Coordinates of C-alpha atoms and ligand atoms in Angstrom, one line a residue:
M890 CA -3.6 -10.4 17.6
K891 CA -2.7 -9.2 21.0
N892 CA 0.3 -7.9 23.0
K893 CA 2.7 -7.2 20.1
K894 CA 4.9 -4.2 19.5
I895 CA 4.6 -3.0 15.9
V896 CA 6.5 -0.2 14.4
I897 CA 5.1 1.2 11.1
A898 CA 7.2 3.4 8.9
G899 CA 5.0 5.5 6.7
G900 CA 2.1 4.5 8.9
T901 CA 0.3 8.0 8.5
G902 CA -1.1 6.9 5.0
F903 CA -4.1 4.8 3.9
I904 CA -2.6 1.2 4.5
G905 CA -0.8 2.4 7.8
Q906 CA -3.7 3.9 9.4
A907 CA -6.2 1.1 8.4
L908 CA -3.6 -1.4 10.1
A909 CA -3.2 0.8 13.1
A910 CA -6.9 1.0 13.5
R911 CA -6.9 -2.9 13.4
W912 CA -4.1 -3.5 15.7
G913 CA -3.8 -0.3 17.9
K914 CA -6.2 -1.2 20.7
D915 CA -4.8 -4.7 21.6
N916 CA -1.1 -4.0 20.6
Q917 CA 1.5 -1.3 21.0
V918 CA 1.8 0.6 17.6
V919 CA 4.6 3.0 16.9
I920 CA 4.5 5.1 13.7
L921 CA 7.4 6.8 12.0
T922 CA 6.3 10.0 10.2
R923 CA 7.9 13.0 8.6
Q924 CA 5.1 15.2 9.7
S925 CA 5.2 17.8 12.4
A926 CA 4.7 17.2 15.9
T927 CA 1.6 19.5 15.8
A928 CA 0.0 17.4 13.1
T929 CA 0.6 14.0 14.8
G930 CA 1.0 14.7 18.4
S931 CA 4.4 12.9 18.0
R932 CA 7.2 12.8 20.4
S933 CA 9.5 14.8 17.9
A934 CA 12.5 16.9 18.6
T935 CA 12.6 18.2 15.0
P936 CA 9.2 19.1 13.5
I937 CA 9.2 19.7 9.7
T938 CA 7.8 23.0 8.5
S939 CA 7.5 22.4 4.8
R940 CA 7.3 19.5 2.4
P941 CA 7.6 20.8 -1.0
E942 CA 7.4 17.5 -2.8
E943 CA 3.9 16.9 -1.4
S944 CA 2.4 20.0 -2.9
I945 CA 0.7 18.3 -5.7
N946 CA -1.0 15.6 -3.7
N947 CA -1.8 16.3 -0.2
S948 CA -3.0 12.9 1.1
Y949 CA -3.0 14.1 4.7
S950 CA -6.5 15.5 4.9
H951 CA -7.7 12.6 7.0
R952 CA -7.5 12.8 10.8
L953 CA -4.7 10.5 12.2
L954 CA -5.6 7.9 14.9
R955 CA -4.6 9.1 18.3
A956 CA -4.1 7.8 21.8
A957 CA -6.9 10.0 22.8
D958 CA -9.3 7.9 20.7
G959 CA -8.3 4.8 22.7
Y960 CA -5.5 3.5 20.6
N961 CA -2.0 2.6 22.0
I962 CA -0.2 4.6 19.3
T963 CA 2.9 6.8 19.5
Y964 CA 4.1 9.0 16.6
W965 CA 7.8 9.5 16.2
H966 CA 9.4 11.9 13.9
W967 CA 11.9 10.6 11.2
D968 CA 13.2 11.9 8.0
G969 CA 12.8 8.5 6.1
R970 CA 16.5 8.7 5.3
F971 CA 18.8 8.6 8.3
V972 CA 19.0 6.7 11.6
E973 CA 18.1 8.7 14.6
K974 CA 18.4 7.2 18.0
H975 CA 15.1 8.4 19.3
W976 CA 13.0 6.2 16.6
A977 CA 15.6 3.5 16.3
D978 CA 15.5 2.7 19.9
E979 CA 11.6 1.7 19.3
L980 CA 12.9 -1.2 17.0
E981 CA 14.6 -2.9 20.1
G982 CA 12.9 -6.3 20.6
C983 CA 9.8 -5.4 18.6
D984 CA 7.6 -8.1 17.0
L985 CA 7.2 -6.3 13.6
V986 CA 8.7 -3.5 11.5
L987 CA 6.4 -2.7 8.6
N988 CA 7.7 -0.4 6.1
L989 CA 5.1 1.5 4.1
A990 CA 7.0 4.8 3.5
G991 CA 7.2 6.2 -0.1
R992 CA 6.4 9.4 -1.9
S993 CA 2.8 9.0 -3.6
V994 CA 2.8 7.6 -7.2
N995 CA -0.3 9.7 -7.9
C996 CA 1.4 12.5 -9.7
R997 CA 2.9 13.2 -13.1
Y998 CA 6.0 11.3 -13.7
T999 CA 8.4 14.4 -14.2
A1000 CA 12.1 13.6 -13.8
R1001 CA 11.8 15.2 -10.2
N1002 CA 8.9 13.3 -9.0
K1003 CA 10.3 10.0 -10.6
Q1004 CA 13.4 10.6 -8.5
A1005 CA 11.6 11.3 -5.3
I1006 CA 9.3 8.1 -5.7
S1007 CA 12.3 6.0 -6.3
D1008 CA 14.7 7.6 -3.7
S1009 CA 12.1 7.8 -1.0
R1010 CA 11.4 4.0 -1.1
A1011 CA 15.0 3.0 -1.4
D1012 CA 16.2 5.5 1.4
A1013 CA 13.5 4.5 4.0
T1014 CA 14.4 0.8 3.4
H1015 CA 18.0 1.4 3.7
A1016 CA 17.5 3.5 6.9
I1017 CA 15.4 0.8 8.5
G1018 CA 18.0 -1.8 7.7
Q1019 CA 20.8 0.3 9.3
A1020 CA 18.6 0.7 12.4
I1021 CA 17.9 -3.0 12.7
K1022 CA 21.6 -3.8 12.2
A1023 CA 22.4 -1.5 15.4
T1024 CA 19.8 -3.2 17.6
V1025 CA 20.8 -5.2 20.7
V1026 CA 17.6 -7.3 20.5
P1027 CA 16.6 -7.4 16.8
P1028 CA 13.0 -7.2 15.7
K1029 CA 11.5 -10.6 15.0
L1030 CA 10.1 -9.8 11.7
W1031 CA 10.6 -6.9 9.0
I1032 CA 7.9 -6.7 6.3
N1033 CA 8.6 -4.3 3.5
G1034 CA 5.5 -3.2 1.5
G1035 CA 6.5 -3.3 -2.2
S1036 CA 4.1 -3.4 -5.2
A1037 CA 2.8 -6.0 -7.6
T1038 CA 3.3 -3.5 -10.3
I1039 CA 6.9 -5.0 -10.4
Y1040 CA 5.3 -7.4 -13.1
R1041 CA 4.9 -6.6 -16.7
H1042 CA 1.7 -5.4 -18.4
A1043 CA 0.0 -8.9 -18.7
Q1044 CA -3.0 -9.7 -20.8
D1045 CA -1.9 -13.1 -21.8
R1046 CA -1.3 -15.1 -18.5
P1047 CA -1.2 -14.3 -14.8
Q1048 CA 2.0 -13.4 -13.0
D1049 CA 3.1 -15.3 -9.8
E1050 CA 6.3 -15.3 -8.0
Y1051 CA 7.6 -18.4 -9.9
T1052 CA 7.0 -17.4 -13.6
G1053 CA 6.1 -13.9 -13.5
E1054 CA 8.1 -11.6 -15.8
M1055 CA 9.3 -8.0 -15.3
A1056 CA 9.6 -5.4 -17.9
D1057 CA 11.9 -2.4 -17.7
D1058 CA 9.6 0.7 -17.4
F1059 CA 9.9 3.3 -14.8
S1060 CA 7.4 1.6 -12.1
V1061 CA 9.2 -1.8 -12.5
R1062 CA 12.5 -0.2 -12.1
V1063 CA 11.3 1.6 -8.9
C1064 CA 10.0 -1.8 -7.6
K1065 CA 13.3 -3.6 -8.5
R1066 CA 15.4 -1.0 -6.6
W1067 CA 13.0 -1.1 -3.7
E1068 CA 13.3 -4.8 -3.4
K1069 CA 17.1 -5.0 -4.2
T1070 CA 17.6 -2.3 -1.4
F1071 CA 15.7 -4.6 1.0
D1072 CA 17.7 -7.7 -0.1
E1073 CA 20.9 -5.9 0.4
Q1074 CA 20.1 -5.1 4.1
R1075 CA 21.8 -7.9 6.1
T1076 CA 19.7 -8.5 9.3
P1077 CA 20.6 -12.3 10.2
F1078 CA 18.5 -12.3 13.3
T1079 CA 15.5 -10.5 11.8
R1080 CA 13.1 -12.5 9.4
K1081 CA 12.4 -10.6 6.2
I1082 CA 9.3 -10.7 3.9
A1083 CA 8.9 -8.6 0.7
L1084 CA 5.3 -8.1 -0.2
R1085 CA 4.2 -7.3 -3.7
L1086 CA 0.9 -5.6 -2.9
A1087 CA -1.9 -5.4 -5.4
I1088 CA -4.2 -2.4 -5.5
I1089 CA -5.7 -2.3 -2.1
L1090 CA -9.4 -1.8 -1.6
G1091 CA -10.6 -0.3 1.7
H1092 CA -11.8 3.1 3.0
G1093 CA -9.2 5.3 1.2
G1094 CA -6.6 4.9 -1.4
V1095 CA -7.9 4.3 -4.9
V1096 CA -11.5 3.5 -3.8
V1097 CA -12.1 7.2 -3.2
P1098 CA -11.7 8.5 -6.8
Y1099 CA -13.4 5.4 -8.1
L1100 CA -16.5 6.2 -5.9
N1101 CA -16.4 9.8 -7.3
L1102 CA -16.3 8.5 -10.8
V1103 CA -19.4 6.2 -10.3
K1104 CA -21.1 9.0 -8.4
Y1105 CA -20.9 11.4 -11.3
G1106 CA -21.9 8.8 -14.0
L1107 CA -18.4 8.3 -15.2
G1108 CA -18.0 4.7 -13.7
G1109 CA -17.7 2.9 -17.1
R1110 CA -14.8 0.8 -18.3
Q1111 CA -11.4 2.7 -18.8
G1112 CA -9.7 2.3 -22.1
N1113 CA -10.9 -1.0 -23.6
G1114 CA -11.7 -2.3 -20.2
Q1115 CA -9.8 -5.7 -21.0
Q1116 CA -6.8 -4.7 -18.8
M1117 CA -6.7 -7.0 -15.7
Y1118 CA -7.2 -5.5 -12.2
S1119 CA -5.6 -7.3 -9.5
W1120 CA -6.7 -6.1 -6.0
V1121 CA -6.7 -7.2 -2.3
H1122 CA -9.1 -6.1 0.4
I1123 CA -7.3 -4.2 3.3
D1124 CA -8.6 -6.8 5.8
D1125 CA -6.7 -9.5 4.0
V1126 CA -3.7 -7.4 4.1
G1127 CA -3.9 -7.2 7.9
R1128 CA -4.8 -10.9 8.0
A1129 CA -1.9 -11.9 5.8
I1130 CA 0.5 -9.9 7.9
E1131 CA -0.7 -11.6 11.0
W1132 CA -0.3 -15.0 9.3
F1133 CA 3.4 -14.1 8.5
L1134 CA 3.8 -13.2 12.3
D1135 CA 2.2 -16.5 13.3
H1136 CA 4.3 -18.6 10.8
P1137 CA 8.1 -18.2 11.7
E1138 CA 9.2 -20.5 9.0
L1139 CA 8.0 -18.1 6.3
E1140 CA 10.2 -15.5 4.7
G1141 CA 11.1 -14.2 1.2
T1142 CA 9.0 -12.6 -1.5
Y1143 CA 5.1 -13.0 -1.6
N1144 CA 2.5 -11.5 -3.8
L1145 CA -0.3 -10.1 -1.8
S1146 CA -3.3 -10.0 -4.2
A1147 CA -6.7 -11.8 -4.0
P1148 CA -7.0 -14.9 -6.1
G1149 CA -9.8 -13.4 -8.0
P1150 CA -8.5 -10.7 -10.2
V1151 CA -11.0 -9.3 -12.8
T1152 CA -10.9 -7.1 -15.9
N1153 CA -11.3 -3.3 -15.7
A1154 CA -14.7 -3.6 -17.2
V1155 CA -16.0 -6.1 -14.6
F1156 CA -14.5 -4.1 -11.9
M1157 CA -16.3 -1.0 -12.9
E1158 CA -19.6 -3.0 -13.4
T1159 CA -19.3 -4.5 -10.1
L1160 CA -18.6 -1.1 -8.4
R1161 CA -21.8 0.3 -10.3
K1162 CA -23.8 -2.6 -9.1
V1163 CA -22.8 -2.6 -5.5
T1164 CA -23.3 1.3 -5.4
G1165 CA -26.6 1.2 -7.3
N1166 CA -25.4 3.6 -10.0
R1167 CA -26.7 2.1 -13.2
L1168 CA -25.2 4.8 -15.7
G1169 CA -21.5 4.6 -16.2
L1170 CA -20.0 6.4 -19.2
P1171 CA -16.9 4.6 -20.5
A1172 CA -13.7 6.5 -20.7
P1173 CA -11.5 5.9 -23.8
A1174 CA -7.7 5.9 -23.5
F1175 CA -7.2 9.4 -25.1
L1176 CA -9.7 11.1 -22.8
L1177 CA -8.0 9.4 -19.8
K1178 CA -4.7 10.8 -21.0
L1179 CA -6.2 14.3 -21.2
G1180 CA -7.8 14.0 -17.8
A1181 CA -4.7 12.6 -16.2
L1182 CA -2.8 15.6 -17.7
L1183 CA -5.4 17.9 -16.3
I1184 CA -5.5 16.5 -12.7
G1185 CA -1.8 15.9 -12.5
T1186 CA -1.5 12.0 -12.5
E1187 CA -0.6 9.2 -14.9
T1188 CA -2.8 6.8 -17.0
E1189 CA -0.6 3.9 -16.0
L1190 CA -2.4 3.6 -12.8
L1191 CA -5.6 2.9 -14.8
L1192 CA -4.6 1.3 -18.0
K1193 CA -1.8 -1.2 -17.0
S1194 CA -3.0 -4.8 -17.0
R1195 CA -2.1 -6.0 -13.6
W1196 CA -2.7 -9.8 -13.5
V1197 CA -1.2 -11.1 -10.4
L1198 CA -1.7 -14.2 -8.4
P1199 CA -0.8 -15.1 -4.8
A1200 CA 0.7 -18.5 -5.6
K1201 CA 3.2 -18.7 -2.8
L1202 CA 0.8 -17.4 -0.1
L1203 CA -1.9 -19.9 -1.0
E1204 CA 0.6 -22.6 -0.9
T1205 CA 1.4 -21.7 2.7
G1206 CA -2.3 -22.4 3.6
F1207 CA -3.6 -18.8 3.7
R1208 CA -7.2 -18.4 2.8
F1209 CA -8.3 -14.9 1.7
E1210 CA -11.6 -13.6 3.5
Y1211 CA -12.3 -11.8 0.3
D1212 CA -11.3 -13.8 -2.9
R1213 CA -14.1 -12.3 -5.1
V1214 CA -14.4 -8.7 -5.9
E1215 CA -18.1 -8.2 -5.4
P1216 CA -18.2 -9.2 -1.7
A1217 CA -15.2 -7.2 -1.2
L1218 CA -16.6 -4.0 -2.7
N1219 CA -20.0 -4.6 -0.8
A1220 CA -18.1 -4.8 2.4
I1221 CA -16.5 -1.5 1.8
V1222 CA -19.5 0.4 0.3
G1223 CA -22.0 -1.1 2.9
K1224 CA -20.1 0.8 5.6
L1225 CA -20.3 4.2 3.8
P1226 CA -22.9 6.9 3.8
R1227 CA -25.1 6.8 0.6
K1228 CA -23.8 10.4 -0.3
R1229 CA -20.2 9.1 -0.9
F1230 CA -21.2 7.3 -4.0
H1231 CA -24.6 8.7 -5.0
L1232 CA -25.8 12.1 -6.1
F1233 CA -29.2 11.8 -4.5
Ligands
LIG1499 N1 -2.6 1.7 -1.6 C1 -2.3 0.8 -2.6 O1 -3.2 0.4 -3.3 C2 -0.8 0.3 -2.7 C3 -0.8 -0.9 -3.6 C4 0.5 -1.2 -3.9 C5 1.5 -0.7 -3.2 N2 1.5 0.2 -2.3 C6 2.6 0.8 -1.6 O2 2.5 0.7 -0.3 C7 3.0 1.8 0.5 C8 1.9 2.4 1.3 O3 0.7 2.7 0.6 P1 -0.3 3.8 1.1 O4 -1.4 3.6 0.1 O5 -0.6 3.7 2.5 O6 0.4 5.1 0.6 P2 0.2 6.6 1.2 O7 -1.1 6.7 1.8 O8 0.6 7.6 0.2 O9 1.1 6.6 2.6 C9 2.6 6.5 2.4 C10 3.2 7.1 3.5 O10 4.6 7.3 3.1 C11 5.2 8.5 3.8 N3 5.9 9.3 2.7 C12 5.5 10.1 1.7 N4 6.5 10.7 1.0 C13 7.6 10.1 1.6 C14 9.0 10.4 1.5 N5 9.3 11.2 0.4 N6 9.8 9.8 2.2 C15 9.4 8.9 3.3 N7 8.1 8.7 3.5 C16 7.2 9.3 2.7 C17 4.0 9.3 4.2 O11 4.0 9.5 5.6 P3 4.5 10.8 6.3 O12 4.3 12.1 5.4 O13 3.7 10.9 7.6 O14 6.0 10.6 6.6 C18 2.8 8.6 3.8 O15 1.8 8.6 4.8 C19 3.5 2.8 -0.6 O16 4.8 2.7 -0.8 C20 2.7 2.3 -1.9 O17 3.5 2.6 -3.0 C21 0.1 0.8 -2.1

């Protein structure tokens, strides 16, 4: 893909930086961030000095891609809630607005955290909708990065866009509100696509804690291992978004998950295989609950059975580069130094 202008809200995180690396040399990438100008080299008038809600999970230890590294990337400050002219102007006539903003779900689901998880996604979506409405030349495409966890815990059958069912737990309610807010934004001259992303495999995100588990001999199944694990390789996320850009007839809601989901037991076995770690102690559900409490997260991320299929995307003719988990994990692990997944 070349010569496009892409605005990524929440583009400092795992997915946003991976996509900025993919597109940032041949296209113009603009990232909206709440971080300070010092942290990002952004063109910000109002740097933020503290972000109390991020104190538990600071995911900003990675170095952000910069123009100095040869990327055509600009960071603009926003607060994820209100429209401000300096960043809203960047939306004028752009090819793609991609919204990835949202408070991390890797935390304890306290009342305060739950509110922040839900509000941050709805507020950012609303702000982008308002900004698009005010443009003179509206963006061509707006993609909102939601989650495939909108579907219920499924061990009986896969969930697709046609027959998938939703439960009424906290995560599902967050996803529903996120999609509803997106639907409510009336942007008649901007095509809209809501993505339901499966767990993304790449150099970051969940792969980091999984590699730590296998490294220390704890890479066995989690719970009874029969819960389904729907995943998608980060390269296929980039390829699918490019596919949507190239196909102006496509709009609506799409699952973005590889067509080859596996059980948790198979996923962990494959991870052990590709990293060459033979020993993998299983973690029963009660131990996971204790561990999650100790490290300040939730077991839902590990124990929910996510069985999702990309029915609509396959119908459009899109083909996944990684439709099986072993080549996907091999491609990721193969680019890492051995010390990342091996003690010796
Ligand atoms: N990674 C996955 O496997 C996966 C799977 C399904 C769905 N998703 C969803 O996809 C989106 C991006 O995922 P990711 O893995 O890239 O997440 P991430 O690494 O946590 O990045 C999310 C970005 O959102 C911004 N953010 C954090 N708190 C915010 C708040 N309160 N208000 C506005 N923005 C806030 C942050 O940017 P600044 O601090 O720079 O503003 C952060 O870089 C998230 O909504 C996530 O739930 C991810």
